[in-house]
Amino acid sequence: MQPHHDTSPEIPPGCPAHGNVPLYGPQFASDIEGTYEYLRSLGPIAPVDIAPGVEVELVTSYDTALKILQDSTTFVRDSRRWNALNEGRVPQDSPALPMMGYRPNALFADGSRHARLRQPVTESLATIDELQLVRQVQQSAGYLISRFGARGQADLMADYAGPLPLLVFSDQFGCPPEIGDRVIVGISGIFEGTPGADEILVAALMELIALKRQSPGADLTTRLMVHPAQLTDEEVLHQLVTLLSGGTAPLAAAIGTATALYLSEDWPQGRSVEDAVAQTLWSYPPIANYAGHYPTHDVEVDGKTLRAGDPVLISFAAANTDPRLDVHREQLSSKAHLAFGAGPHACPAKDPAVMIVVAAVEALLNRLPDVETRIAFKSLAWSESPWSRSL
């Protein structure tokens, strides 16, 4: 997509119904940055279609995103307020529903209920042994590399970055392989908008919870179930949906992108793997557009009137690459990106997540020191999903 002679961004094709830019499909995937650039030209918040027939307001400004993420009084996360869904204007088979529809977990809760549901998650995650976690990543990486190393070639996503987080998390969550395989099919399908994916995921996690009722273990699933907050099985299930969804597909995306970036022709020699991971989280955040917020009343934000109950999504990808940050980007902390959100709903697992990604990239480079990518980084294809920035 080339800019016009006046340097204003080219207008991407809109949805025929009302002219919104579709944030999905091959056109979007072929020029993701160009799409965000055009949306920024409309202001800090612009309407988009996140799926066919599903309109949301998308925040592309870093400052505006931070403002909304930190204002849990005006902007709540309970998607049962969603006007269009309540009025029957969202297709029942919409691929947006498994991502945006209400679940009884911390992600969609506010106030005291959010605190009750988040506490078991943060306290369970706090029991993770960091050294053991790194060893698990190295062992899982070694196993995957042993399967393709002798071949002399592999697909970065399918053979390494994709399966690695599941191997690590299967152990952390006490999830047997036969259940774990269905978990990853369900999670991947939800991010890709595959019909029936949510049902596959829920059935697999119900089976995992039943297994842990019979045979508790020293794992995160059991810790959630026995926590003093006394979560119901339904609440445990949907906490697991959030934890595993955030810990598998997005981690796979981050591992793949950081590896490809580090091996790219433009990566400066001497810069570390940690730098490549930080650059990935800034420029290619694995959860690209998410965090549904619902205004409790009509409110004006940075010149845009947002209606009560209409969904407002944060484009972490666009906010992180907001050109208005460039003037003081060097003064920002390397961790000031929004890849893990901000405010009361910020990801509670960001430290172990970064640890896993760094360990995964380093394991590949250490085991295969002469590894090279066959395709230039700039020519790699990206997922068509609006939710995930993934190769």
JSON list of C-alpha atoms in Angstrom, two decimals, residues 131-314:
[
{"chain": "A", "resi": 131, "resn": "LEU", "atom": "CA", "xyz": [14.61, -21.66, 37.70]},
{"chain": "A", "resi": 132, "resn": "GLN", "atom": "CA", "xyz": [12.45, -24.73, 37.19]},
{"chain": "A", "resi": 133, "resn": "LEU", "atom": "CA", "xyz": [10.42, -22.83, 34.58]},
{"chain": "A", "resi": 134, "resn": "VAL", "atom": "CA", "xyz": [13.55, -21.97, 32.58]},
{"chain": "A", "resi": 135, "resn": "ARG", "atom": "CA", "xyz": [14.71, -25.60, 32.82]},
{"chain": "A", "resi": 136, "resn": "GLN", "atom": "CA", "xyz": [11.32, -26.75, 31.51]},
{"chain": "A", "resi": 137, "resn": "VAL", "atom": "CA", "xyz": [11.61, -24.37, 28.56]},
{"chain": "A", "resi": 138, "resn": "GLN", "atom": "CA", "xyz": [15.12, -25.64, 27.79]},
{"chain": "A", "resi": 139, "resn": "GLN", "atom": "CA", "xyz": [14.07, -29.29, 28.05]},
{"chain": "A", "resi": 140, "resn": "SER", "atom": "CA", "xyz": [10.99, -28.77, 25.87]},
{"chain": "A", "resi": 141, "resn": "ALA", "atom": "CA", "xyz": [13.05, -26.80, 23.36]},
{"chain": "A", "resi": 142, "resn": "GLY", "atom": "CA", "xyz": [15.65, -29.56, 23.26]},
{"chain": "A", "resi": 143, "resn": "TYR", "atom": "CA", "xyz": [12.96, -32.15, 22.59]},
{"chain": "A", "resi": 144, "resn": "LEU", "atom": "CA", "xyz": [11.47, -30.15, 19.69]},
{"chain": "A", "resi": 145, "resn": "ILE", "atom": "CA", "xyz": [14.89, -29.36, 18.18]},
{"chain": "A", "resi": 146, "resn": "SER", "atom": "CA", "xyz": [15.85, -33.04, 18.34]},
{"chain": "A", "resi": 147, "resn": "ARG", "atom": "CA", "xyz": [12.84, -33.82, 16.16]},
{"chain": "A", "resi": 148, "resn": "PHE", "atom": "CA", "xyz": [13.84, -31.49, 13.33]},
{"chain": "A", "resi": 149, "resn": "GLY", "atom": "CA", "xyz": [17.54, -30.71, 13.85]},
{"chain": "A", "resi": 150, "resn": "ALA", "atom": "CA", "xyz": [18.80, -33.61, 11.72]},
{"chain": "A", "resi": 151, "resn": "ARG", "atom": "CA", "xyz": [16.53, -32.60, 8.84]},
{"chain": "A", "resi": 152, "resn": "GLY", "atom": "CA", "xyz": [18.40, -29.35, 8.45]},
{"chain": "A", "resi": 153, "resn": "GLN", "atom": "CA", "xyz": [15.22, -27.32, 8.06]},
{"chain": "A", "resi": 154, "resn": "ALA", "atom": "CA", "xyz": [12.05, -26.56, 9.99]},
{"chain": "A", "resi": 155, "resn": "ASP", "atom": "CA", "xyz": [9.06, -24.25, 10.07]},
{"chain": "A", "resi": 156, "resn": "LEU", "atom": "CA", "xyz": [9.66, -21.77, 12.87]},
{"chain": "A", "resi": 157, "resn": "MET", "atom": "CA", "xyz": [6.01, -21.55, 13.94]},
{"chain": "A", "resi": 158, "resn": "ALA", "atom": "CA", "xyz": [4.72, -25.08, 13.31]},
{"chain": "A", "resi": 159, "resn": "ASP", "atom": "CA", "xyz": [7.78, -27.01, 14.49]},
{"chain": "A", "resi": 160, "resn": "TYR", "atom": "CA", "xyz": [9.05, -24.82, 17.34]},
{"chain": "A", "resi": 161, "resn": "ALA", "atom": "CA", "xyz": [7.31, -21.64, 18.51]},
{"chain": "A", "resi": 162, "resn": "GLY", "atom": "CA", "xyz": [3.81, -23.13, 18.26]},
{"chain": "A", "resi": 163, "resn": "PRO", "atom": "CA", "xyz": [4.19, -26.35, 20.28]},
{"chain": "A", "resi": 164, "resn": "LEU", "atom": "CA", "xyz": [6.76, -25.09, 22.81]},
{"chain": "A", "resi": 165, "resn": "PRO", "atom": "CA", "xyz": [4.43, -23.11, 25.14]},
{"chain": "A", "resi": 166, "resn": "LEU", "atom": "CA", "xyz": [1.98, -26.01, 25.31]},
{"chain": "A", "resi": 167, "resn": "LEU", "atom": "CA", "xyz": [4.73, -28.41, 26.39]},
{"chain": "A", "resi": 168, "resn": "VAL", "atom": "CA", "xyz": [5.74, -25.98, 29.16]},
{"chain": "A", "resi": 169, "resn": "PHE", "atom": "CA", "xyz": [2.20, -25.19, 30.27]},
{"chain": "A", "resi": 170, "resn": "SER", "atom": "CA", "xyz": [1.05, -28.80, 30.19]},
{"chain": "A", "resi": 171, "resn": "ASP", "atom": "CA", "xyz": [3.49, -29.43, 33.01]},
{"chain": "A", "resi": 172, "resn": "GLN", "atom": "CA", "xyz": [2.67, -26.21, 34.90]},
{"chain": "A", "resi": 173, "resn": "PHE", "atom": "CA", "xyz": [-1.07, -26.90, 34.75]},
{"chain": "A", "resi": 174, "resn": "GLY", "atom": "CA", "xyz": [-0.83, -30.67, 35.22]},
{"chain": "A", "resi": 175, "resn": "CYS", "atom": "CA", "xyz": [-2.47, -31.18, 31.85]},
{"chain": "A", "resi": 176, "resn": "PRO", "atom": "CA", "xyz": [-1.99, -34.61, 30.21]},
{"chain": "A", "resi": 177, "resn": "PRO", "atom": "CA", "xyz": [-1.02, -34.61, 26.51]},
{"chain": "A", "resi": 178, "resn": "GLU", "atom": "CA", "xyz": [-4.36, -35.98, 25.30]},
{"chain": "A", "resi": 179, "resn": "ILE", "atom": "CA", "xyz": [-6.19, -33.07, 26.96]},
{"chain": "A", "resi": 180, "resn": "GLY", "atom": "CA", "xyz": [-3.48, -30.55, 26.09]},
{"chain": "A", "resi": 181, "resn": "ASP", "atom": "CA", "xyz": [-3.77, -31.31, 22.37]},
{"chain": "A", "resi": 182, "resn": "ARG", "atom": "CA", "xyz": [-7.47, -30.38, 22.45]},
{"chain": "A", "resi": 183, "resn": "VAL", "atom": "CA", "xyz": [-6.73, -27.29, 24.55]},
{"chain": "A", "resi": 184, "resn": "ILE", "atom": "CA", "xyz": [-4.36, -25.93, 21.92]},
{"chain": "A", "resi": 185, "resn": "VAL", "atom": "CA", "xyz": [-6.80, -26.77, 19.09]},
{"chain": "A", "resi": 186, "resn": "GLY", "atom": "CA", "xyz": [-9.48, -24.82, 20.95]},
{"chain": "A", "resi": 187, "resn": "ILE", "atom": "CA", "xyz": [-7.29, -21.83, 21.81]},
{"chain": "A", "resi": 188, "resn": "SER", "atom": "CA", "xyz": [-5.78, -21.58, 18.32]},
{"chain": "A", "resi": 189, "resn": "GLY", "atom": "CA", "xyz": [-9.25, -21.85, 16.83]},
{"chain": "A", "resi": 190, "resn": "ILE", "atom": "CA", "xyz": [-10.62, -19.05, 19.02]},
{"chain": "A", "resi": 191, "resn": "PHE", "atom": "CA", "xyz": [-7.83, -16.69, 17.93]},
{"chain": "A", "resi": 192, "resn": "GLU", "atom": "CA", "xyz": [-8.37, -17.68, 14.28]},
{"chain": "A", "resi": 193, "resn": "GLY", "atom": "CA", "xyz": [-12.18, -17.55, 14.43]},
{"chain": "A", "resi": 194, "resn": "THR", "atom": "CA", "xyz": [-12.70, -21.27, 13.76]},
{"chain": "A", "resi": 195, "resn": "PRO", "atom": "CA", "xyz": [-16.30, -22.44, 14.36]},
{"chain": "A", "resi": 196, "resn": "GLY", "atom": "CA", "xyz": [-16.70, -24.79, 17.34]},
{"chain": "A", "resi": 197, "resn": "ALA", "atom": "CA", "xyz": [-13.30, -23.92, 18.85]},
{"chain": "A", "resi": 198, "resn": "ASP", "atom": "CA", "xyz": [-14.79, -22.59, 22.10]},
{"chain": "A", "resi": 199, "resn": "GLU", "atom": "CA", "xyz": [-16.75, -25.81, 22.64]},
{"chain": "A", "resi": 200, "resn": "ILE", "atom": "CA", "xyz": [-13.58, -27.89, 22.12]},
{"chain": "A", "resi": 201, "resn": "LEU", "atom": "CA", "xyz": [-11.67, -25.79, 24.66]},
{"chain": "A", "resi": 202, "resn": "VAL", "atom": "CA", "xyz": [-14.40, -25.83, 27.30]},
{"chain": "A", "resi": 203, "resn": "ALA", "atom": "CA", "xyz": [-14.87, -29.62, 27.02]},
{"chain": "A", "resi": 204, "resn": "ALA", "atom": "CA", "xyz": [-11.13, -30.23, 27.38]},
{"chain": "A", "resi": 205, "resn": "LEU", "atom": "CA", "xyz": [-10.85, -27.96, 30.43]},
{"chain": "A", "resi": 206, "resn": "MET", "atom": "CA", "xyz": [-13.89, -29.56, 32.09]},
{"chain": "A", "resi": 207, "resn": "GLU", "atom": "CA", "xyz": [-12.11, -32.87, 31.69]},
{"chain": "A", "resi": 208, "resn": "LEU", "atom": "CA", "xyz": [-8.95, -31.41, 33.24]},
{"chain": "A", "resi": 209, "resn": "ILE", "atom": "CA", "xyz": [-10.88, -30.07, 36.25]},
{"chain": "A", "resi": 210, "resn": "ALA", "atom": "CA", "xyz": [-12.60, -33.45, 36.75]},
{"chain": "A", "resi": 211, "resn": "LEU", "atom": "CA", "xyz": [-9.18, -35.12, 36.62]},
{"chain": "A", "resi": 212, "resn": "LYS", "atom": "CA", "xyz": [-7.81, -32.76, 39.27]},
{"chain": "A", "resi": 213, "resn": "ARG", "atom": "CA", "xyz": [-10.82, -33.39, 41.52]},
{"chain": "A", "resi": 214, "resn": "GLN", "atom": "CA", "xyz": [-9.82, -37.07, 41.48]},
{"chain": "A", "resi": 215, "resn": "SER", "atom": "CA", "xyz": [-6.04, -36.60, 41.51]},
{"chain": "A", "resi": 216, "resn": "PRO", "atom": "CA", "xyz": [-4.90, -33.18, 42.84]},
{"chain": "A", "resi": 217, "resn": "GLY", "atom": "CA", "xyz": [-1.33, -32.22, 42.10]},
{"chain": "A", "resi": 218, "resn": "ALA", "atom": "CA", "xyz": [1.31, -29.53, 42.70]},
{"chain": "A", "resi": 219, "resn": "ASP", "atom": "CA", "xyz": [0.13, -27.59, 39.66]},
{"chain": "A", "resi": 220, "resn": "LEU", "atom": "CA", "xyz": [-1.63, -24.31, 38.85]},
{"chain": "A", "resi": 221, "resn": "THR", "atom": "CA", "xyz": [-4.97, -25.98, 38.10]},
{"chain": "A", "resi": 222, "resn": "THR", "atom": "CA", "xyz": [-5.09, -27.60, 41.55]},
{"chain": "A", "resi": 223, "resn": "ARG", "atom": "CA", "xyz": [-3.97, -24.38, 43.25]},
{"chain": "A", "resi": 224, "resn": "LEU", "atom": "CA", "xyz": [-6.84, -22.48, 41.65]},
{"chain": "A", "resi": 225, "resn": "MET", "atom": "CA", "xyz": [-9.30, -25.16, 42.75]},
{"chain": "A", "resi": 226, "resn": "VAL", "atom": "CA", "xyz": [-8.19, -25.25, 46.42]},
{"chain": "A", "resi": 227, "resn": "HIS", "atom": "CA", "xyz": [-7.65, -21.51, 46.84]},
{"chain": "A", "resi": 228, "resn": "PRO", "atom": "CA", "xyz": [-9.46, -19.92, 49.82]},
{"chain": "A", "resi": 229, "resn": "ALA", "atom": "CA", "xyz": [-11.50, -17.80, 47.39]},
{"chain": "A", "resi": 230, "resn": "GLN", "atom": "CA", "xyz": [-13.51, -21.03, 46.80]},
{"chain": "A", "resi": 231, "resn": "LEU", "atom": "CA", "xyz": [-13.98, -20.65, 43.07]},
{"chain": "A", "resi": 232, "resn": "THR", "atom": "CA", "xyz": [-16.74, -22.71, 41.51]},
{"chain": "A", "resi": 233, "resn": "ASP", "atom": "CA", "xyz": [-15.77, -25.22, 38.83]},
{"chain": "A", "resi": 234, "resn": "GLU", "atom": "CA", "xyz": [-17.22, -22.84, 36.23]},
{"chain": "A", "resi": 235, "resn": "GLU", "atom": "CA", "xyz": [-15.07, -20.00, 37.57]},
{"chain": "A", "resi": 236, "resn": "VAL", "atom": "CA", "xyz": [-11.98, -22.24, 37.60]},
{"chain": "A", "resi": 237, "resn": "LEU", "atom": "CA", "xyz": [-12.71, -23.26, 34.02]},
{"chain": "A", "resi": 238, "resn": "HIS", "atom": "CA", "xyz": [-12.93, -19.70, 32.74]},
{"chain": "A", "resi": 239, "resn": "GLN", "atom": "CA", "xyz": [-9.88, -18.59, 34.74]},
{"chain": "A", "resi": 240, "resn": "LEU", "atom": "CA", "xyz": [-8.04, -21.41, 32.95]},
{"chain": "A", "resi": 241, "resn": "VAL", "atom": "CA", "xyz": [-9.39, -20.14, 29.61]},
{"chain": "A", "resi": 242, "resn": "THR", "atom": "CA", "xyz": [-7.74, -16.78, 30.27]},
{"chain": "A", "resi": 243, "resn": "LEU", "atom": "CA", "xyz": [-4.48, -18.21, 31.63]},
{"chain": "A", "resi": 244, "resn": "LEU", "atom": "CA", "xyz": [-4.02, -20.80, 28.90]},
{"chain": "A", "resi": 245, "resn": "SER", "atom": "CA", "xyz": [-5.21, -18.51, 26.11]},
{"chain": "A", "resi": 246, "resn": "GLY", "atom": "CA", "xyz": [-2.76, -15.85, 27.23]},
{"chain": "A", "resi": 247, "resn": "GLY", "atom": "CA", "xyz": [0.01, -18.37, 27.82]},
{"chain": "A", "resi": 248, "resn": "THR", "atom": "CA", "xyz": [-0.03, -20.40, 24.62]},
{"chain": "A", "resi": 249, "resn": "ALA", "atom": "CA", "xyz": [-0.99, -18.66, 21.35]},
{"chain": "A", "resi": 250, "resn": "PRO", "atom": "CA", "xyz": [0.41, -15.20, 22.30]},
{"chain": "A", "resi": 251, "resn": "LEU", "atom": "CA", "xyz": [3.60, -16.76, 23.70]},
{"chain": "A", "resi": 252, "resn": "ALA", "atom": "CA", "xyz": [4.02, -18.76, 20.49]},
{"chain": "A", "resi": 253, "resn": "ALA", "atom": "CA", "xyz": [3.61, -15.53, 18.53]},
{"chain": "A", "resi": 254, "resn": "ALA", "atom": "CA", "xyz": [6.21, -13.74, 20.66]},
{"chain": "A", "resi": 255, "resn": "ILE", "atom": "CA", "xyz": [8.72, -16.59, 20.42]},
{"chain": "A", "resi": 256, "resn": "GLY", "atom": "CA", "xyz": [8.32, -16.79, 16.65]},
{"chain": "A", "resi": 257, "resn": "THR", "atom": "CA", "xyz": [8.54, -13.05, 16.04]},
{"chain": "A", "resi": 258, "resn": "ALA", "atom": "CA", "xyz": [11.46, -12.47, 18.42]},
{"chain": "A", "resi": 259, "resn": "THR", "atom": "CA", "xyz": [13.41, -15.34, 16.85]},
{"chain": "A", "resi": 260, "resn": "ALA", "atom": "CA", "xyz": [12.76, -14.14, 13.30]},
{"chain": "A", "resi": 261, "resn": "LEU", "atom": "CA", "xyz": [13.60, -10.56, 14.29]},
{"chain": "A", "resi": 262, "resn": "TYR", "atom": "CA", "xyz": [16.88, -11.58, 15.96]},
{"chain": "A", "resi": 263, "resn": "LEU", "atom": "CA", "xyz": [17.90, -13.59, 12.88]},
{"chain": "A", "resi": 264, "resn": "SER", "atom": "CA", "xyz": [16.80, -10.87, 10.46]},
{"chain": "A", "resi": 265, "resn": "GLU", "atom": "CA", "xyz": [19.08, -9.02, 8.09]},
{"chain": "A", "resi": 266, "resn": "ASP", "atom": "CA", "xyz": [18.43, -5.70, 9.86]},
{"chain": "A", "resi": 267, "resn": "TRP", "atom": "CA", "xyz": [19.03, -6.81, 13.47]},
{"chain": "A", "resi": 268, "resn": "PRO", "atom": "CA", "xyz": [22.16, -5.00, 14.76]},
{"chain": "A", "resi": 269, "resn": "GLN", "atom": "CA", "xyz": [25.01, -7.36, 15.61]},
{"chain": "A", "resi": 270, "resn": "GLY", "atom": "CA", "xyz": [25.77, -7.45, 19.30]},
{"chain": "A", "resi": 271, "resn": "ARG", "atom": "CA", "xyz": [22.26, -6.68, 20.51]},
{"chain": "A", "resi": 272, "resn": "SER", "atom": "CA", "xyz": [20.89, -9.31, 22.89]},
{"chain": "A", "resi": 273, "resn": "VAL", "atom": "CA", "xyz": [17.97, -11.71, 22.75]},
{"chain": "A", "resi": 274, "resn": "GLU", "atom": "CA", "xyz": [16.39, -9.67, 25.55]},
{"chain": "A", "resi": 275, "resn": "ASP", "atom": "CA", "xyz": [16.51, -6.65, 23.22]},
{"chain": "A", "resi": 276, "resn": "ALA", "atom": "CA", "xyz": [14.81, -8.63, 20.46]},
{"chain": "A", "resi": 277, "resn": "VAL", "atom": "CA", "xyz": [12.05, -9.71, 22.86]},
{"chain": "A", "resi": 278, "resn": "ALA", "atom": "CA", "xyz": [11.57, -6.13, 24.08]},
{"chain": "A", "resi": 279, "resn": "GLN", "atom": "CA", "xyz": [11.43, -4.90, 20.47]},
{"chain": "A", "resi": 280, "resn": "THR", "atom": "CA", "xyz": [8.85, -7.58, 19.68]},
{"chain": "A", "resi": 281, "resn": "LEU", "atom": "CA", "xyz": [6.66, -6.50, 22.60]},
{"chain": "A", "resi": 282, "resn": "TRP", "atom": "CA", "xyz": [6.88, -2.89, 21.44]},
{"chain": "A", "resi": 283, "resn": "SER", "atom": "CA", "xyz": [6.50, -3.30, 17.67]},
{"chain": "A", "resi": 284, "resn": "TYR", "atom": "CA", "xyz": [4.66, -6.62, 17.30]},
{"chain": "A", "resi": 285, "resn": "PRO", "atom": "CA", "xyz": [2.72, -7.21, 20.55]},
{"chain": "A", "resi": 286, "resn": "PRO", "atom": "CA", "xyz": [1.33, -10.75, 20.35]},
{"chain": "A", "resi": 287, "resn": "ILE", "atom": "CA", "xyz": [-2.12, -9.66, 21.57]},
{"chain": "A", "resi": 288, "resn": "ALA", "atom": "CA", "xyz": [-2.67, -6.91, 19.04]},
{"chain": "A", "resi": 289, "resn": "ASN", "atom": "CA", "xyz": [-6.25, -5.69, 19.59]},
{"chain": "A", "resi": 290, "resn": "TYR", "atom": "CA", "xyz": [-8.28, -6.66, 22.64]},
{"chain": "A", "resi": 291, "resn": "ALA", "atom": "CA", "xyz": [-9.30, -5.56, 26.15]},
{"chain": "A", "resi": 292, "resn": "GLY", "atom": "CA", "xyz": [-12.98, -4.75, 25.59]},
{"chain": "A", "resi": 293, "resn": "HIS", "atom": "CA", "xyz": [-14.17, -1.80, 27.68]},
{"chain": "A", "resi": 294, "resn": "TYR", "atom": "CA", "xyz": [-17.76, -0.58, 28.06]},
{"chain": "A", "resi": 295, "resn": "PRO", "atom": "CA", "xyz": [-18.46, 3.02, 29.12]},
{"chain": "A", "resi": 296, "resn": "THR", "atom": "CA", "xyz": [-20.86, 3.20, 32.05]},
{"chain": "A", "resi": 297, "resn": "HIS", "atom": "CA", "xyz": [-22.30, 6.44, 30.59]},
{"chain": "A", "resi": 298, "resn": "ASP", "atom": "CA", "xyz": [-21.89, 8.51, 27.44]},
{"chain": "A", "resi": 299, "resn": "VAL", "atom": "CA", "xyz": [-18.45, 10.09, 27.70]},
{"chain": "A", "resi": 300, "resn": "GLU", "atom": "CA", "xyz": [-16.20, 12.25, 25.55]},
{"chain": "A", "resi": 301, "resn": "VAL", "atom": "CA", "xyz": [-12.58, 11.08, 25.33]},
{"chain": "A", "resi": 302, "resn": "ASP", "atom": "CA", "xyz": [-10.05, 13.14, 23.36]},
{"chain": "A", "resi": 303, "resn": "GLY", "atom": "CA", "xyz": [-12.73, 14.62, 21.11]},
{"chain": "A", "resi": 304, "resn": "LYS", "atom": "CA", "xyz": [-14.65, 11.37, 20.54]},
{"chain": "A", "resi": 305, "resn": "THR", "atom": "CA", "xyz": [-18.06, 10.68, 22.12]},
{"chain": "A", "resi": 306, "resn": "LEU", "atom": "CA", "xyz": [-18.32, 7.07, 23.30]},
{"chain": "A", "resi": 307, "resn": "ARG", "atom": "CA", "xyz": [-21.79, 5.70, 23.98]},
{"chain": "A", "resi": 308, "resn": "ALA", "atom": "CA", "xyz": [-22.59, 3.79, 27.14]},
{"chain": "A", "resi": 309, "resn": "GLY", "atom": "CA", "xyz": [-22.48, 0.05, 26.45]},
{"chain": "A", "resi": 310, "resn": "ASP", "atom": "CA", "xyz": [-20.71, 0.28, 23.07]},
{"chain": "A", "resi": 311, "resn": "PRO", "atom": "CA", "xyz": [-17.46, -1.73, 23.05]},
{"chain": "A", "resi": 312, "resn": "VAL", "atom": "CA", "xyz": [-14.15, 0.13, 23.07]},
{"chain": "A", "resi": 313, "resn": "LEU", "atom": "CA", "xyz": [-11.13, -2.04, 22.22]},
{"chain": "A", "resi": 314, "resn": "ILE", "atom": "CA", "xyz": [-7.49, -1.17, 22.75]}
]
